[in-house]
Amino acid sequence: RTSTCVESLPEIANALPVDVRAERLVPLLRSLYEDGSRWVRICACQALGPFLAALPSDAISPELLRLFTQLAAPANPARADAADSDIAYFCAFYLPGVAQAVGASRWPELAEAFRTLTTNMQWKVRRTLSCAMHELASILGSGLTESELVPTFDYFLKDLDEVKVGVVASIAPFLRALSPEARHKYLGAIVEMRAETDNWRFRHTLALQLADIGPLFPREAAVESLVPLALDLATDSVAEVRIAAMAKVGALLASLFADEPRPLADASPLAAFLRMVCNMASSASCHRRANCVQICTSLVADLPPQLTREHLLAELATLAEDRVPNVHRDMGEIWA
């Protein structure tokens, strides 16, 4: 009857056969959930999510699932009895695991709890859901994601930075779960994130996902919006953002221009991008020239060798003799 026993239930469940979990442990958890000790009840509430996640869907009765969803409701007696125990946080944290256990077909039984948690006054509860939106999307599929999750995703994009960071950090896998038509509206939002906030961490998070975001949109739209964004992030004022973007810009261009005819036409967007990079080589700023070399390193690694030799390296030969040691050293490594 101790709280330690309750906390161990999920681990015990994972170690036992499925039939034993359902026949022996479910009645035990129910009794602990109604225990006379306040602390045992609190621990039972916290252990309920991971315990359900260890059960097959047919072993989770609607009544048992309601015990979990009630944890999200402010009027829930167990939560009122333990107002300082972060029960709603635990409910939000284990919601994806429970959703995976019961499957998308039983989402209506979880939907109300999900909506309650998204409006919880504690930002850490909302952030927990925000960080898990892509996991829920992969469980529910595109249809339910677009009807049930997209409104909340849009809401979190306008929430506090502490909450918004969750959906921004997983925006690529979330959009991958949507239909092409539904995800198209987010292309503009992704570009606007660059200018909407002074928080460099959002720019850093976007930079890390550039190569994953590009293939999710029609080529022409992605080239028009994401290629300029990539160059902007690769020359950002914050070093962490630049490093992340420069590591991804080559893979982004390779995915967008895989079918680009050779030789490149002067009007090609790829040719225009390469010219912009080459123009950085003649900048009076040593920082811009260093950025140019670092971007070239990514391009050389991911674009066809003949393309980079013809349109990039030949134009940047002078950087191998740059007066700044960091620039000519890094350029020499590319040539090597």
Short mmCIF file of C-alpha atoms in Angstrom, two decimals:
data_model
loop_
_atom_site.label_atom_id
_atom_site.label_comp_id
_atom_site.label_asym_id
_atom_site.label_seq_id
_atom_site.Cartn_x
_atom_site.Cartn_y
_atom_site.Cartn_z
CA ARG A 1 0.00 0.00 0.00
CA THR A 2 3.02 2.27 -0.03
CA SER A 3 3.60 4.93 -2.67
CA THR A 4 6.78 3.12 -3.74
CA CYS A 5 4.72 0.06 -4.65
CA VAL A 6 2.40 2.20 -6.79
CA GLU A 7 5.28 3.93 -8.57
CA SER A 8 6.69 0.52 -9.53
CA LEU A 9 3.49 -0.73 -11.18
CA PRO A 10 4.31 0.44 -14.74
CA GLU A 11 7.72 -1.28 -14.62
CA ILE A 12 6.18 -4.43 -13.19
CA ALA A 13 3.51 -4.38 -15.91
CA ASN A 14 6.13 -4.20 -18.66
CA ALA A 15 7.87 -7.24 -17.22
CA LEU A 16 4.76 -9.43 -17.00
CA PRO A 17 2.75 -11.25 -19.70
CA VAL A 18 -0.16 -9.27 -21.11
CA ASP A 19 -2.83 -11.53 -19.61
CA VAL A 20 -1.34 -11.15 -16.11
CA ARG A 21 -1.28 -7.37 -16.48
CA ALA A 22 -4.97 -7.31 -17.30
CA GLU A 23 -6.15 -9.91 -14.79
CA ARG A 24 -4.01 -9.06 -11.76
CA LEU A 25 -2.65 -5.53 -12.02
CA VAL A 26 -5.74 -3.68 -13.26
CA PRO A 27 -7.80 -4.61 -10.15
CA LEU A 28 -4.79 -3.73 -7.98
CA LEU A 29 -4.46 -0.29 -9.55
CA ARG A 30 -8.18 0.36 -9.10
CA SER A 31 -7.91 -0.41 -5.39
CA LEU A 32 -4.88 1.86 -5.01
CA TYR A 33 -6.68 4.61 -6.91
CA GLU A 34 -9.36 4.59 -4.18
CA ASP A 35 -6.97 4.03 -1.27
CA GLY A 36 -7.54 5.78 2.05
CA SER A 37 -4.09 7.39 1.94
CA ARG A 38 -3.88 10.68 0.10
CA TRP A 39 -0.28 10.01 -1.00
CA VAL A 40 -1.12 6.59 -2.36
CA ARG A 41 -3.95 8.08 -4.41
CA ILE A 42 -1.61 10.76 -5.76
CA CYS A 43 0.96 8.15 -6.79
CA ALA A 44 -1.80 6.06 -8.38
CA CYS A 45 -2.86 9.06 -10.46
CA GLN A 46 0.73 9.61 -11.59
CA ALA A 47 1.27 5.93 -12.41
CA LEU A 48 -2.02 5.53 -14.29
CA GLY A 49 -0.74 6.90 -17.61
CA PRO A 50 2.38 4.72 -18.00
CA PHE A 51 0.42 1.73 -16.68
CA LEU A 52 -2.27 2.12 -19.37
CA ALA A 53 0.43 2.59 -22.01
CA ALA A 54 1.70 -0.90 -21.13
CA LEU A 55 -1.69 -2.53 -21.77
CA PRO A 56 -3.25 -3.66 -25.06
CA SER A 57 -6.28 -1.69 -26.17
CA ASP A 58 -8.76 -4.48 -25.44
CA ALA A 59 -7.57 -4.61 -21.82
CA ILE A 60 -8.32 -0.90 -21.31
CA SER A 61 -12.02 -0.63 -20.58
CA PRO A 62 -13.87 2.66 -21.15
CA GLU A 63 -14.22 3.00 -17.37
CA LEU A 64 -10.49 2.55 -16.84
CA LEU A 65 -9.73 5.06 -19.57
CA ARG A 66 -12.09 7.55 -17.92
CA LEU A 67 -10.00 7.35 -14.75
CA PHE A 68 -7.11 8.69 -16.82
CA THR A 69 -9.05 11.37 -18.71
CA GLN A 70 -10.54 12.69 -15.46
CA LEU A 71 -7.04 13.72 -14.40
CA ALA A 72 -7.20 16.56 -16.93
CA ALA A 73 -10.42 18.04 -15.52
CA PRO A 74 -10.20 20.72 -12.81
CA ALA A 75 -13.29 19.24 -11.13
CA ASN A 76 -11.68 15.80 -10.80
CA PRO A 77 -11.77 14.78 -7.12
CA ALA A 78 -8.34 13.16 -7.22
CA ARG A 79 -6.81 16.34 -8.61
CA ALA A 80 -8.64 18.52 -6.11
CA ASP A 81 -7.33 16.28 -3.35
CA ALA A 82 -3.80 16.81 -4.64
CA ALA A 83 -3.78 20.30 -6.00
CA ASP A 84 -0.02 20.58 -5.61
CA SER A 85 0.88 17.26 -7.19
CA ASP A 86 0.94 18.28 -10.88
CA ILE A 87 -1.62 15.65 -11.85
CA ALA A 88 -2.58 17.55 -15.01
CA TYR A 89 1.07 17.64 -16.02
CA PHE A 90 1.34 13.86 -15.71
CA CYS A 91 -1.87 13.47 -17.69
CA ALA A 92 -0.46 15.62 -20.49
CA PHE A 93 2.90 13.86 -20.40
CA TYR A 94 1.45 10.37 -20.81
CA LEU A 95 -1.40 11.25 -23.17
CA PRO A 96 0.55 10.24 -26.34
CA GLY A 97 1.47 6.89 -24.78
CA VAL A 98 -2.13 6.18 -23.81
CA ALA A 99 -3.31 7.30 -27.26
CA GLN A 100 -0.90 4.88 -28.88
CA ALA A 101 -2.08 2.07 -26.60
CA VAL A 102 -5.79 2.53 -27.40
CA GLY A 103 -5.32 3.56 -31.04
CA ALA A 104 -6.82 6.28 -33.22
CA SER A 105 -10.25 4.61 -33.22
CA ARG A 106 -10.68 5.47 -29.53
CA TRP A 107 -9.54 9.08 -29.81
CA PRO A 108 -13.09 10.36 -29.06
CA GLU A 109 -12.62 8.97 -25.54
CA LEU A 110 -9.48 11.09 -25.11
CA ALA A 111 -10.47 14.18 -27.07
CA GLU A 112 -12.17 16.05 -24.24
CA ALA A 113 -9.20 15.54 -21.91
CA PHE A 114 -6.89 16.78 -24.68
CA ARG A 115 -8.94 19.95 -25.16
CA THR A 116 -9.03 20.56 -21.40
CA LEU A 117 -5.26 20.23 -21.13
CA THR A 118 -4.65 22.66 -24.01
CA THR A 119 -6.35 25.43 -22.00
CA ASN A 120 -4.71 24.59 -18.66
CA MET A 121 -3.53 27.69 -16.82
CA GLN A 122 -0.08 26.18 -16.19
CA TRP A 123 2.16 26.83 -19.20
CA LYS A 124 4.24 23.75 -18.41
CA VAL A 125 1.15 21.59 -19.02
CA ARG A 126 0.54 23.26 -22.37
CA ARG A 127 4.22 23.01 -23.27
CA THR A 128 4.17 19.28 -22.55
CA LEU A 129 1.35 18.85 -25.07
CA SER A 130 3.03 21.24 -27.48
CA CYS A 131 6.15 19.07 -27.54
CA ALA A 132 4.02 15.97 -28.20
CA MET A 133 1.82 17.25 -31.05
CA HIS A 134 3.88 15.48 -33.73
CA GLU A 135 3.64 12.21 -31.81
CA LEU A 136 -0.14 12.49 -31.56
CA ALA A 137 -0.28 13.33 -35.28
CA SER A 138 1.61 10.17 -36.20
CA ILE A 139 -0.82 8.12 -34.09
CA LEU A 140 -4.04 9.69 -35.36
CA GLY A 141 -3.24 9.99 -39.07
CA SER A 142 -3.92 12.91 -41.38
CA GLY A 143 -7.71 12.95 -41.14
CA LEU A 144 -8.01 13.19 -37.37
CA THR A 145 -4.91 15.38 -37.15
CA GLU A 146 -6.44 17.99 -39.42
CA SER A 147 -9.78 18.03 -37.61
CA GLU A 148 -8.62 17.53 -34.02
CA LEU A 149 -5.02 18.74 -33.71
CA VAL A 150 -4.51 21.52 -36.25
CA PRO A 151 -6.61 24.11 -34.34
CA THR A 152 -4.56 23.43 -31.20
CA PHE A 153 -1.31 23.51 -33.20
CA ASP A 154 -2.26 26.97 -34.52
CA TYR A 155 -3.17 28.07 -30.98
CA PHE A 156 0.20 26.94 -29.61
CA LEU A 157 2.00 28.86 -32.35
CA LYS A 158 0.57 32.03 -30.80
CA ASP A 159 1.10 31.00 -27.18
CA LEU A 160 3.95 31.98 -24.85
CA ASP A 161 7.45 31.32 -26.14
CA GLU A 162 7.81 28.59 -23.52
CA VAL A 163 4.86 26.78 -25.15
CA LYS A 164 5.46 27.79 -28.76
CA VAL A 165 8.94 26.28 -28.76
CA GLY A 166 7.42 22.79 -28.58
CA VAL A 167 5.51 22.99 -31.86
CA VAL A 168 8.30 24.89 -33.62
CA ALA A 169 10.84 22.24 -32.63
CA SER A 170 8.72 19.49 -34.20
CA ILE A 171 7.08 21.41 -37.03
CA ALA A 172 8.57 19.19 -39.77
CA PRO A 173 7.26 15.83 -38.45
CA PHE A 174 3.89 17.41 -37.62
CA LEU A 175 3.47 18.84 -41.14
CA ARG A 176 4.51 15.48 -42.58
CA ALA A 177 1.37 13.99 -41.02
CA LEU A 178 -0.90 16.47 -42.87
CA SER A 179 -2.19 16.26 -46.41
CA PRO A 180 -0.33 18.45 -48.95
CA GLU A 181 -3.29 20.82 -49.11
CA ALA A 182 -3.48 21.27 -45.34
CA ARG A 183 0.24 21.83 -44.84
CA HIS A 184 0.63 24.42 -47.62
CA LYS A 185 -0.71 27.26 -45.44
CA TYR A 186 2.20 26.82 -43.02
CA LEU A 187 4.88 27.73 -45.56
CA GLY A 188 4.26 31.43 -45.05
CA ALA A 189 4.10 30.97 -41.28
CA ILE A 190 7.52 29.29 -41.29
CA VAL A 191 9.08 32.22 -43.13
CA GLU A 192 7.35 34.73 -40.87
CA MET A 193 8.78 33.07 -37.74
CA ARG A 194 12.14 34.49 -38.77
CA ALA A 195 10.89 38.05 -38.39
CA GLU A 196 8.24 37.62 -35.71
CA THR A 197 10.53 37.14 -32.72
CA ASP A 198 13.91 38.25 -31.41
CA ASN A 199 14.33 34.87 -29.73
CA TRP A 200 17.29 33.34 -31.59
CA ARG A 201 16.36 29.86 -30.35
CA PHE A 202 13.36 29.79 -32.68
CA ARG A 203 15.60 30.64 -35.63
CA HIS A 204 18.03 27.95 -34.48
CA THR A 205 15.22 25.39 -34.27
CA LEU A 206 14.01 26.28 -37.78
CA ALA A 207 17.55 26.07 -39.15
CA LEU A 208 17.94 22.54 -37.81
CA GLN A 209 14.84 21.43 -39.75
CA LEU A 210 15.48 23.14 -43.10
CA ALA A 211 16.39 19.94 -44.93
CA ASP A 212 13.30 18.16 -43.56
CA ILE A 213 10.87 21.01 -44.27
CA GLY A 214 11.86 21.57 -47.90
CA PRO A 215 10.53 18.31 -49.43
CA LEU A 216 7.15 18.76 -47.71
CA PHE A 217 6.07 21.56 -50.07
CA PRO A 218 5.71 21.96 -53.83
CA ARG A 219 9.12 22.63 -55.33
CA GLU A 220 8.34 26.05 -56.80
CA ALA A 221 6.81 27.36 -53.55
CA ALA A 222 9.64 25.92 -51.46
CA VAL A 223 12.30 27.45 -53.70
CA GLU A 224 10.62 30.85 -53.55
CA SER A 225 10.25 30.86 -49.76
CA LEU A 226 12.75 28.50 -48.15
CA VAL A 227 15.90 29.16 -50.20
CA PRO A 228 16.01 32.86 -49.21
CA LEU A 229 15.18 31.84 -45.63
CA ALA A 230 18.08 29.38 -45.65
CA LEU A 231 20.55 32.04 -46.80
CA ASP A 232 19.15 34.46 -44.24
CA LEU A 233 19.62 31.95 -41.42
CA ALA A 234 23.07 30.97 -42.67
CA THR A 235 24.16 34.60 -42.26
CA ASP A 236 22.32 35.20 -38.98
CA SER A 237 23.89 37.40 -36.31
CA VAL A 238 23.92 34.49 -33.83
CA ALA A 239 26.64 31.90 -34.37
CA GLU A 240 24.52 28.92 -33.25
CA VAL A 241 21.88 29.79 -35.86
CA ARG A 242 24.48 30.18 -38.62
CA ILE A 243 26.16 26.88 -37.80
CA ALA A 244 22.84 25.00 -37.81
CA ALA A 245 21.66 26.57 -41.08
CA MET A 246 24.97 26.10 -42.89
CA ALA A 247 24.94 22.42 -41.99
CA LYS A 248 21.50 21.99 -43.62
CA VAL A 249 21.56 24.34 -46.60
CA GLY A 250 23.32 21.86 -48.87
CA ALA A 251 20.84 19.06 -48.13
CA LEU A 252 17.94 21.49 -48.66
CA LEU A 253 19.18 22.57 -52.09
CA ALA A 254 19.98 18.98 -53.06
CA SER A 255 16.40 17.91 -52.33
CA LEU A 256 14.82 20.89 -54.11
CA PHE A 257 17.03 20.83 -57.20
CA ALA A 258 17.60 17.09 -57.64
CA ASP A 259 15.97 17.18 -61.09
CA GLU A 260 17.46 20.52 -62.19
CA PRO A 261 18.65 20.22 -65.82
CA ARG A 262 22.38 20.51 -66.52
CA PRO A 263 24.06 22.75 -67.37
CA LEU A 264 22.33 25.31 -65.18
CA ALA A 265 20.52 28.13 -66.94
CA ASP A 266 21.44 31.62 -65.78
CA ALA A 267 17.81 32.18 -64.75
CA SER A 268 17.75 29.04 -62.60
CA PRO A 269 16.98 29.71 -58.91
CA LEU A 270 19.88 27.44 -57.99
CA ALA A 271 22.26 29.41 -60.19
CA ALA A 272 21.00 32.63 -58.61
CA PHE A 273 21.62 31.23 -55.14
CA LEU A 274 25.15 30.16 -56.04
CA ARG A 275 25.85 33.63 -57.43
CA MET A 276 24.70 35.17 -54.14
CA VAL A 277 27.10 32.92 -52.26
CA CYS A 278 29.93 33.83 -54.63
CA ASN A 279 29.22 37.54 -54.15
CA MET A 280 29.84 37.08 -50.43
CA ALA A 281 33.45 36.20 -51.29
CA SER A 282 34.19 39.79 -52.29
CA SER A 283 32.63 41.33 -49.18
CA ALA A 284 34.73 43.77 -47.18
CA SER A 285 33.61 41.98 -44.03
CA CYS A 286 35.82 39.05 -43.06
CA HIS A 287 32.80 37.57 -41.26
CA ARG A 288 30.83 37.47 -44.51
CA ARG A 289 33.75 35.85 -46.33
CA ALA A 290 34.05 33.28 -43.55
CA ASN A 291 30.30 32.59 -43.83
CA CYS A 292 30.75 32.14 -47.58
CA VAL A 293 33.37 29.43 -47.04
CA GLN A 294 31.27 27.67 -44.41
CA ILE A 295 28.22 27.64 -46.71
CA CYS A 296 30.40 26.28 -49.50
CA THR A 297 31.48 23.42 -47.26
CA SER A 298 27.85 22.31 -46.95
CA LEU A 299 27.17 22.79 -50.66
CA VAL A 300 30.23 20.79 -51.70
CA ALA A 301 29.18 17.94 -49.42
CA ASP A 302 25.63 17.66 -50.79
CA LEU A 303 25.55 18.99 -54.37
CA PRO A 304 26.97 17.17 -57.41
CA PRO A 305 30.77 17.69 -57.67
CA GLN A 306 30.65 18.94 -61.26
CA LEU A 307 28.05 21.55 -60.32
CA THR A 308 30.06 22.96 -57.44
CA ARG A 309 33.28 22.98 -59.50
CA GLU A 310 31.68 24.90 -62.36
CA HIS A 311 29.53 27.38 -60.48
CA LEU A 312 31.12 27.74 -57.08
CA LEU A 313 34.73 26.77 -56.47
CA ALA A 314 36.14 28.41 -59.57
CA GLU A 315 34.63 31.71 -58.45
CA LEU A 316 36.03 31.40 -54.92
CA ALA A 317 39.65 30.57 -55.68
CA THR A 318 40.82 33.93 -54.32
CA LEU A 319 39.59 32.98 -50.84
CA ALA A 320 42.33 30.36 -50.64
CA GLU A 321 44.75 33.31 -50.38
CA ASP A 322 42.57 35.50 -48.14
CA ARG A 323 44.46 37.63 -45.63
CA VAL A 324 42.35 36.26 -42.78
CA PRO A 325 43.77 32.91 -41.57
CA ASN A 326 40.40 31.33 -40.75
CA VAL A 327 39.09 32.07 -44.25
CA HIS A 328 42.04 30.80 -46.33
CA ARG A 329 42.54 27.80 -44.03
CA ASP A 330 38.89 26.65 -44.37
CA MET A 331 38.90 27.31 -48.12
CA GLY A 332 42.10 25.29 -48.43
CA GLU A 333 40.37 22.36 -46.71
CA ILE A 334 37.57 22.48 -49.31
CA TRP A 335 40.06 22.38 -52.15
CA ALA A 336 41.89 19.53 -50.51
#
